[in-house]
Tab-separated table of C-alpha atoms in Angstrom:
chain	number	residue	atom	x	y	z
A	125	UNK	CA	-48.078	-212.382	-28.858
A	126	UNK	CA	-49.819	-210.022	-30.830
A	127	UNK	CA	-47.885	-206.909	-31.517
A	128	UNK	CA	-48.901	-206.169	-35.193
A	129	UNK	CA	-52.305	-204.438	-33.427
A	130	UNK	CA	-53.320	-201.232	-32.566
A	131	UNK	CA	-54.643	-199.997	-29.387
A	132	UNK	CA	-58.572	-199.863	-29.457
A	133	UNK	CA	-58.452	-196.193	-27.420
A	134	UNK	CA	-56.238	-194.840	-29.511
A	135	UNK	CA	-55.364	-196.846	-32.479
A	136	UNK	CA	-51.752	-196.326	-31.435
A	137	UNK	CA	-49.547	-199.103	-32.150
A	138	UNK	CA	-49.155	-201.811	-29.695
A	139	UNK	CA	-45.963	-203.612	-28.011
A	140	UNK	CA	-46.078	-206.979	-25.938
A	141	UNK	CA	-47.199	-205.036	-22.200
A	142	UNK	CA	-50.541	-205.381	-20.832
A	143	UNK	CA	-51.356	-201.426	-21.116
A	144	UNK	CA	-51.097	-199.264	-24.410
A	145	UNK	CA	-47.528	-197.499	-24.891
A	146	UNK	CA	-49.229	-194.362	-26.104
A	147	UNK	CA	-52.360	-193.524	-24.041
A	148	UNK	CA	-51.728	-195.904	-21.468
A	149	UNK	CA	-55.412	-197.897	-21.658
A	150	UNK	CA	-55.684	-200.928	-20.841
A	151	UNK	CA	-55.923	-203.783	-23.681
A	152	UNK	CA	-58.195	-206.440	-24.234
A	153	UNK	CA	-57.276	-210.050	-23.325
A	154	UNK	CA	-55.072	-211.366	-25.859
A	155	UNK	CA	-54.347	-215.031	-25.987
A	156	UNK	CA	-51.464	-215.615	-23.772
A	157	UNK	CA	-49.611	-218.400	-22.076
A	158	UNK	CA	-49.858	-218.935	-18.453
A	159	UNK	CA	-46.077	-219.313	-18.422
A	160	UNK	CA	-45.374	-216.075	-20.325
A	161	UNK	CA	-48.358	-214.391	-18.593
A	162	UNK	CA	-46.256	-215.174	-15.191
A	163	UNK	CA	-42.860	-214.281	-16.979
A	164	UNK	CA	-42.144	-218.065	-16.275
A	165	UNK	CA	-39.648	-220.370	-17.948
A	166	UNK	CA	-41.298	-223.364	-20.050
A	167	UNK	CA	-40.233	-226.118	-17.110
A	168	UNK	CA	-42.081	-228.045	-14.960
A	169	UNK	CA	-39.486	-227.149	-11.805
A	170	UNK	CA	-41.179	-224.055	-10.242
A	171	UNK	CA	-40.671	-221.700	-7.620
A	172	UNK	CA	-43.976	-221.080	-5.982
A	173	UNK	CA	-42.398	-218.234	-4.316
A	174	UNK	CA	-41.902	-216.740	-7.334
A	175	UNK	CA	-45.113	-217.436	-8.442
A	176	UNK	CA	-46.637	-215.861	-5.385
A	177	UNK	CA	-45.317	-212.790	-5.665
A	178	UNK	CA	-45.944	-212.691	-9.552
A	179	UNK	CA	-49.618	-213.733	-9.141
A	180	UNK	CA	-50.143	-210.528	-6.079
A	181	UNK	CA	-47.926	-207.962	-8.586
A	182	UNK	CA	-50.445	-208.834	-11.310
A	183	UNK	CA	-53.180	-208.983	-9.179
A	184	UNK	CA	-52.579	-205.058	-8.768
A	185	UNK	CA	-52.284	-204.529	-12.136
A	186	UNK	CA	-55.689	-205.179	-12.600
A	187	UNK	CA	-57.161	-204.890	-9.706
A	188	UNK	CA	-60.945	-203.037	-10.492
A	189	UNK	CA	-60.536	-200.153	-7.812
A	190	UNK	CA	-57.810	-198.639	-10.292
A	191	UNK	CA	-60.079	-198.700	-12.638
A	192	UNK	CA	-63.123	-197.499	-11.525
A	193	UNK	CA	-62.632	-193.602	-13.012
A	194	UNK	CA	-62.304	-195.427	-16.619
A	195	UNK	CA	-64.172	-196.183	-19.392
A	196	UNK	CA	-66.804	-199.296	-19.452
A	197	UNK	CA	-64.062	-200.969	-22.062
A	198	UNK	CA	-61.774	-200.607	-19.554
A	199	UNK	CA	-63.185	-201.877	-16.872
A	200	UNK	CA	-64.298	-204.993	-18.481
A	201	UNK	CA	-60.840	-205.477	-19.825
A	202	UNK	CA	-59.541	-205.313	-16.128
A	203	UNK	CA	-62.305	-207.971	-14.825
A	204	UNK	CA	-61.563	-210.556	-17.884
A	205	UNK	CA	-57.473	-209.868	-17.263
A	206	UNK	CA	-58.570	-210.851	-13.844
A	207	UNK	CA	-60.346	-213.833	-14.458
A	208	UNK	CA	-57.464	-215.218	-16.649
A	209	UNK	CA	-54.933	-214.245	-13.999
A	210	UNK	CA	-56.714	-216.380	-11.570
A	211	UNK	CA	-57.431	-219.271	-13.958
A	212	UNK	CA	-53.824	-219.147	-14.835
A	213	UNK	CA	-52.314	-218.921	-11.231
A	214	UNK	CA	-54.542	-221.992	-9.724
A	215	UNK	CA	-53.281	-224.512	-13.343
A	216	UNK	CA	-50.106	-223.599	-13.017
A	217	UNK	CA	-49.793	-224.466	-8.592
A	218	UNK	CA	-51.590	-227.566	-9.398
A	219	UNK	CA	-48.539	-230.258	-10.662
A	220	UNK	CA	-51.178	-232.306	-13.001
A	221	UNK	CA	-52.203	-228.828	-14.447
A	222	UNK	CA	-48.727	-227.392	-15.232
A	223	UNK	CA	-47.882	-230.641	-16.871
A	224	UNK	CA	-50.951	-230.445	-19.274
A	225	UNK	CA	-49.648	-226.611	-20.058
A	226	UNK	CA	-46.550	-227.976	-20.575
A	227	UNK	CA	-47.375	-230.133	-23.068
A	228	UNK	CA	-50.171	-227.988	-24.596
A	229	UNK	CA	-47.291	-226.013	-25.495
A	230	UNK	CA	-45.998	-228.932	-27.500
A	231	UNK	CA	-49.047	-229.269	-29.437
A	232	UNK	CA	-49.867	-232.408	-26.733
A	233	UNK	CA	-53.511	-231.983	-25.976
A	234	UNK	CA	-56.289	-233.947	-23.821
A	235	UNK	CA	-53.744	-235.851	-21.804
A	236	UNK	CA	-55.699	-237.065	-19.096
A	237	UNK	CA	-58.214	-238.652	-21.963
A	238	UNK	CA	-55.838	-241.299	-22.721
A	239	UNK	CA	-55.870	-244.394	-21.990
A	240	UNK	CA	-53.557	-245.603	-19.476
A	241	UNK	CA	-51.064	-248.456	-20.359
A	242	UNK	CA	-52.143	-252.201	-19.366
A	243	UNK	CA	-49.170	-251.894	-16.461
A	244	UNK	CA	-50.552	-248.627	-15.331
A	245	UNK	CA	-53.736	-250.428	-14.905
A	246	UNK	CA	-52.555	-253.022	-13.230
A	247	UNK	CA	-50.879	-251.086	-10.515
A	248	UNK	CA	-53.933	-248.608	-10.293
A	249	UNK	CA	-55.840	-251.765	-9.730
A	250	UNK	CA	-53.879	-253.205	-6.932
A	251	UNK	CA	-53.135	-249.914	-5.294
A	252	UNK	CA	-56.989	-249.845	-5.073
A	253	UNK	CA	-57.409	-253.392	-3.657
A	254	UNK	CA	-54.867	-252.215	-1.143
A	255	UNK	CA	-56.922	-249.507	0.167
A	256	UNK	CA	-59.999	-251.161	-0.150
A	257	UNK	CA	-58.802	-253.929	2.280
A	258	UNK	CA	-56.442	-252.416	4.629
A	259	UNK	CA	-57.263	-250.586	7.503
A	260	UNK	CA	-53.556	-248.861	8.804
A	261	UNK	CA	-53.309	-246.865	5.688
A	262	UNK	CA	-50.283	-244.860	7.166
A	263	UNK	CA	-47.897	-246.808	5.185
A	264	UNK	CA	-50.185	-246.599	2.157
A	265	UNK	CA	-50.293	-243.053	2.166
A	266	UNK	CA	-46.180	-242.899	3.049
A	267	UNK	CA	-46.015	-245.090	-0.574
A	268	UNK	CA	-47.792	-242.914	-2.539
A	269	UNK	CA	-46.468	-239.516	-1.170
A	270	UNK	CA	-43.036	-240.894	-2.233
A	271	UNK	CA	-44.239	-242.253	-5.720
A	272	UNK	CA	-45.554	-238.795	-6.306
A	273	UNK	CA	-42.391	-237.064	-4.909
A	274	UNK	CA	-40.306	-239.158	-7.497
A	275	UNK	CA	-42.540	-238.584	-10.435
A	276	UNK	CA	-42.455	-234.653	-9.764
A	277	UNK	CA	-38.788	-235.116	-9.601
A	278	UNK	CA	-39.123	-237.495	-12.826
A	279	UNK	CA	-41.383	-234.320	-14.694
A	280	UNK	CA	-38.456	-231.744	-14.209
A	281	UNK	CA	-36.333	-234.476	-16.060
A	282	UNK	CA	-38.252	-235.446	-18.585
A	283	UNK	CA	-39.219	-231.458	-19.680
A	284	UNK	CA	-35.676	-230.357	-19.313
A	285	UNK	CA	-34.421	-232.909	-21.930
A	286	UNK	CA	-37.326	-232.379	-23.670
A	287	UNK	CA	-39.436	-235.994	-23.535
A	288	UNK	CA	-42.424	-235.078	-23.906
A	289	UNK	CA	-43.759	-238.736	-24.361
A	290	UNK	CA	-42.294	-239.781	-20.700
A	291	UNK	CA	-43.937	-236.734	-19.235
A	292	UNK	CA	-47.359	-237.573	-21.209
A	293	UNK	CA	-47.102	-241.027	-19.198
A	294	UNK	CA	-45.989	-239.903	-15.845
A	295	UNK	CA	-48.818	-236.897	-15.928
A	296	UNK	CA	-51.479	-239.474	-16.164
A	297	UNK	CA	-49.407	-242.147	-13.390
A	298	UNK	CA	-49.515	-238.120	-11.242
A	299	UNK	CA	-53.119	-237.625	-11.935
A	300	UNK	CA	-54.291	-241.121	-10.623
A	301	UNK	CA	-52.234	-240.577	-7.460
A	302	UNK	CA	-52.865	-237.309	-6.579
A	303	UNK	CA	-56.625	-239.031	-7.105
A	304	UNK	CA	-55.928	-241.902	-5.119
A	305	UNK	CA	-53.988	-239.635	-2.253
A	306	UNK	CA	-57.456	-237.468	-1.950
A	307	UNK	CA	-59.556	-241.105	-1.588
A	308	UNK	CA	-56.850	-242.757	0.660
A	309	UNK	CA	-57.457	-239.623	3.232
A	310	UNK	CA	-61.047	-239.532	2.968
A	311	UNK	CA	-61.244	-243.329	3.938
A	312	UNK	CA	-58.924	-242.388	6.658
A	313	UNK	CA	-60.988	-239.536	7.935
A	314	UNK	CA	-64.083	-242.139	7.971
A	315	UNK	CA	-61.746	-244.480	10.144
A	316	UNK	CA	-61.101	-241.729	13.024
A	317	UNK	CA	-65.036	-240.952	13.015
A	318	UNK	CA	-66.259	-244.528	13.588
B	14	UNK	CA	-77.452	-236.542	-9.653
B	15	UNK	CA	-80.500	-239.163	-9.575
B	16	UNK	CA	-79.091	-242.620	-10.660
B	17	UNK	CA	-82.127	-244.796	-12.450
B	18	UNK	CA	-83.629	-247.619	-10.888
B	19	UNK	CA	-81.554	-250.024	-12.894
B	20	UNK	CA	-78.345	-248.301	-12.098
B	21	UNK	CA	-79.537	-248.590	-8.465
B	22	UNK	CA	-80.225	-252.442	-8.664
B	23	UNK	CA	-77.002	-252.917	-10.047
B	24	UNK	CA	-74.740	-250.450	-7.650
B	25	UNK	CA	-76.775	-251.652	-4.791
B	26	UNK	CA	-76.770	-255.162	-5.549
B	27	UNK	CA	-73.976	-256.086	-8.345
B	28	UNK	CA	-73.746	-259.823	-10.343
B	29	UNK	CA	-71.202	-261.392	-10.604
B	30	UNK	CA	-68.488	-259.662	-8.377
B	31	UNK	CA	-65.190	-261.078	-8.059
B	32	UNK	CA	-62.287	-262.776	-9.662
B	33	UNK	CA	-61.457	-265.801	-12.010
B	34	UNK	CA	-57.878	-267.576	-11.959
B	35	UNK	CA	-55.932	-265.135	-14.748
B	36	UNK	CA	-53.649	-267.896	-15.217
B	37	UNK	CA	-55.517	-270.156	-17.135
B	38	UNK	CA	-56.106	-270.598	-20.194
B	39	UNK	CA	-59.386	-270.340	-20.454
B	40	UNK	CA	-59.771	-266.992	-18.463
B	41	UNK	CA	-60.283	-264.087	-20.955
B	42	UNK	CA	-58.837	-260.912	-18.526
B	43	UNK	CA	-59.665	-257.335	-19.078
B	44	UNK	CA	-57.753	-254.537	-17.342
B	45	UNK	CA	-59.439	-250.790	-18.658
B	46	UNK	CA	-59.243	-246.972	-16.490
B	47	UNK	CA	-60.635	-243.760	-17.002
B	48	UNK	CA	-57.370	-241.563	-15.769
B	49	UNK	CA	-59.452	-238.291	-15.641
B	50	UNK	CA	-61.774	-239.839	-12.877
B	51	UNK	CA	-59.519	-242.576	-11.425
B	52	UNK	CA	-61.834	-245.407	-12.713
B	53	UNK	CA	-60.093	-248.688	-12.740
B	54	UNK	CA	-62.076	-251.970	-14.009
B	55	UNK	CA	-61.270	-255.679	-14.431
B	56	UNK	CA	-63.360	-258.053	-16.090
B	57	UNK	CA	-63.071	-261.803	-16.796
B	58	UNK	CA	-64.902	-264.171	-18.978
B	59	UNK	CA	-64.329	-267.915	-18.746
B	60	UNK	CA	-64.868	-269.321	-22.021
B	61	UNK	CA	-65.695	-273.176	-23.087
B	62	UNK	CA	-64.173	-275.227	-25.707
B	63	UNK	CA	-66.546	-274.426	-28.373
B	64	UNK	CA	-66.119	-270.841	-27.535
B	65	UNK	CA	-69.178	-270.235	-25.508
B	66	UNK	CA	-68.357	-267.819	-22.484
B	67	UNK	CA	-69.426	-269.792	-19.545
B	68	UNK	CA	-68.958	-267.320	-16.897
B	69	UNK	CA	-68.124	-263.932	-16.427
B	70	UNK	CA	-66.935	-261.542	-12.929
B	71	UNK	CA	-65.698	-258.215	-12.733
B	72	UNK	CA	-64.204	-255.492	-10.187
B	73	UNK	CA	-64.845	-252.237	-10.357
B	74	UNK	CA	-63.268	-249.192	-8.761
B	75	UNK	CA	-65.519	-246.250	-9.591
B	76	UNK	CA	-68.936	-244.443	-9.430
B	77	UNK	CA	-72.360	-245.862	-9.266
B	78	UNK	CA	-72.794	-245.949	-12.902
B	79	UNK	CA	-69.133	-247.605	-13.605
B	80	UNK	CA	-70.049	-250.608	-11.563
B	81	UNK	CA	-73.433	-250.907	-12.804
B	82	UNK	CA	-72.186	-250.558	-16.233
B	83	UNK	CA	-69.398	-253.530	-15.835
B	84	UNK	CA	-72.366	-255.820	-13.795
B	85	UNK	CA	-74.785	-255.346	-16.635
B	86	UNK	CA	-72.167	-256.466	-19.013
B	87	UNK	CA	-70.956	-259.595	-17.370
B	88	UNK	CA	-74.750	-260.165	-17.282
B	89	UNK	CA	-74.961	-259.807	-21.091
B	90	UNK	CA	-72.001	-261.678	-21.865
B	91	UNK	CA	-72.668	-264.827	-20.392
B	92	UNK	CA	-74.370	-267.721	-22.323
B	93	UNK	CA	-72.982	-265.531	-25.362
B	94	UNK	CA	-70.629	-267.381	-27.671
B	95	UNK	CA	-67.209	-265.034	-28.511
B	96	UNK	CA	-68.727	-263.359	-31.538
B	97	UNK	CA	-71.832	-262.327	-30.484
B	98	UNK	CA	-69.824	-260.923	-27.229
B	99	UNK	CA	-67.948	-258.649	-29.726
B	100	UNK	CA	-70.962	-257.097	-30.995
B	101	UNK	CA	-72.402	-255.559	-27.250
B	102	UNK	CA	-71.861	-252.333	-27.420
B	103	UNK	CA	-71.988	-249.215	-25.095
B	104	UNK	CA	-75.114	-247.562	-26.682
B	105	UNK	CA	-76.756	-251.199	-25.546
B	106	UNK	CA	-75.544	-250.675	-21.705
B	107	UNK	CA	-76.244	-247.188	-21.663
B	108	UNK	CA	-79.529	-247.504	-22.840
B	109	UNK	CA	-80.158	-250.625	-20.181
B	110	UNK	CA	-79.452	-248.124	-17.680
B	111	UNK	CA	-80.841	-245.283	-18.518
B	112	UNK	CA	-77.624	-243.491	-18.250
B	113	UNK	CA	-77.211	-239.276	-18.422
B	114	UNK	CA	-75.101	-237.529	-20.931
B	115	UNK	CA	-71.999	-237.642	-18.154
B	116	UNK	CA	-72.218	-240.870	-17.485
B	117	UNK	CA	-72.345	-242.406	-21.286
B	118	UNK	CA	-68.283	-243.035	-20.881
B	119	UNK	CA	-68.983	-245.261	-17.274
B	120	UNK	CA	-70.255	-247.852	-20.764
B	121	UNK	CA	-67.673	-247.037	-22.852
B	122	UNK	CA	-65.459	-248.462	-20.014
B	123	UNK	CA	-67.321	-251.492	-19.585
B	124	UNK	CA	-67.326	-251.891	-23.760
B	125	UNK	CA	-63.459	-251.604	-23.531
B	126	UNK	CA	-63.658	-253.836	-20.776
B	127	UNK	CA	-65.291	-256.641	-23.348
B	128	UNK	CA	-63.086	-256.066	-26.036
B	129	UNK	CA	-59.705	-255.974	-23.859
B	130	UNK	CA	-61.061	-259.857	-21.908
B	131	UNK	CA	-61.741	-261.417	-25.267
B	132	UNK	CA	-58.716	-260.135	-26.649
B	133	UNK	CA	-56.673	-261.625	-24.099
B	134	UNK	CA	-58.682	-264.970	-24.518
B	135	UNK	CA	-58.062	-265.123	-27.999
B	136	UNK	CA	-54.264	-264.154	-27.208
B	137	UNK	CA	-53.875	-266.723	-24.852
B	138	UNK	CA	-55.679	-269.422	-27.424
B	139	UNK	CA	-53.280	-268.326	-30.519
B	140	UNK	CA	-49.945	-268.417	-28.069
């Protein structure tokens, strides 16, 4: 975090908050992790409580009607700290998202651009065969909800001892299921209606 | 989006669908996936004893232009001997079929598709 710069109001010196110490303006966006933005840990285990309540106490913070009596500068500062708040709340709820973070962190970019391992494939390729020719997809469904339970389980593992290679390969085996969960329901839905 | 004609012909009506037996010897397979979009595609070539690939079927599980992509190629590839196999490239499907700016990696797929069933051919022949 920046804290070398000065306020652009003021040109008072600046410390890690959103708002200058001196005249009490509100700063521009400064590059800033979702984690730190939320006053997160750096683990994949996460208390959406927590993050509900952080995301609403923000969501004040910047909320336009308190800024409506302020400068221009100001008010554009509030609407792009907005934007940024809401980009940052809806990654980090989203499993697949908070992963990528995770390891964006570690300097691990573009996850989901890799290319899957030839077991991976070969699993993704029957699980699709599966739905494709069965029509009582309950069990299915109950399958996959578990696999995903157990990689989610398998992510707060993998972060805490810090293998980042086992999470790179169980974010893309998460992606394709939470995927394949979305499809499996849709052909579902389609059942009911015919 | 509007799909092209040829993607059309293909979606709507694909060559070459289905499997060959991956156990033998002279079944080339090819597993490949796209994990951002859930793409999954297998492709087989059947090739003779002077190397000539005989026939070719693929599955697809994907958009419109991901199983026109992988029917064009097993169109391309048969007749072809291994070498001149290795040289189709996704710039040739794409163009084929017309496809958009989005849709250029639906080829790259089939490509690695190619590459990944005559590797496995030529796997299987050196084991």
């Amino acid at each position: 975090m920046q804290t070398n710069e000065i306020c652009w109001s003021c040109k008072g010196p600046l410390n890690e908050g959103f708002f200058c110490p001196t005249c009490g303006t509100l700063r521009r966006p400064f590059a800033l992790s979702p984690f730190k933005f939320f006053a997160l840990p750096f683990a994949f285990n996460l208390n959406l409580n927590t993050l509900e309540e952080r995301y609403l106490d923000l969501q004040k913070q910047f909320h336009p009607d308190k800024f409506v009596t302020k400068t221009s500068q100001e008010q554009m500062n509030a609407l792009s700290w907005g934007g940024f708040l809401n980009d940052s709340y809806n990654k980090l709820k989203k499993p697949v998202e908070r992963a990528c973070l995770l390891l964006a962190e570690q300097g691990i970019h573009d996850v989901l651009e890799e290319k899957p391992t030839p077991d991976m494939m070969m699993k993704q390729f029957e699980l699709r065969e599966q739905l494709e020719e069965s029509e009582q997809l309950d069990d299915l469904l109950i399958e996959v909800q578990d696999d995903i339970a157990n990689l989610e389980s398998g992510l707060v593992e993998s972060f805490d001892s810090s293998n980042f290679e086992k999470a790179k390969k169980q974010t893309l085996e998460l992606q394709f299921l939470s995927k394949f969960t979305r499809d499996i329901k849709r052909k579902m839905r389609q059942l009911k209606t015919n | 989006m509007a799909y092209s004609d040829k993607v059309m012909d293909h979606y709507s009506n694909p060559r070459n669908v289905g499997s060959l037996n991956k156990a033998d010897s002279h079944v080339g397979t090819g597993m490949v996936g796209a994990p951002a979009c859930g793409d999954v595609m297998k492709l087989q070539i059947q090739v003779s004893d002077t190397g000539v690939i005989e026939d070719a079927k693929f599955k697809t599980f994907g958009c419109g232009s991901a199983i026109a992509s992988s029917s064009l190629a097993t169109e391309m590839l048969k007749g072809k001997t291994l070498d001149q196999a290795t040289e189709i490239k996704n710039s040739d499907i794409a163009e084929e079929l017309a496809l958009p700016p989005v849709k250029i990696h639906c080829s790259v797929l089939a490509e690695d598709a190619i590459k990944a069933a005559i590797d496995d051919y030529k796997s299987k022949q050196g084991a």
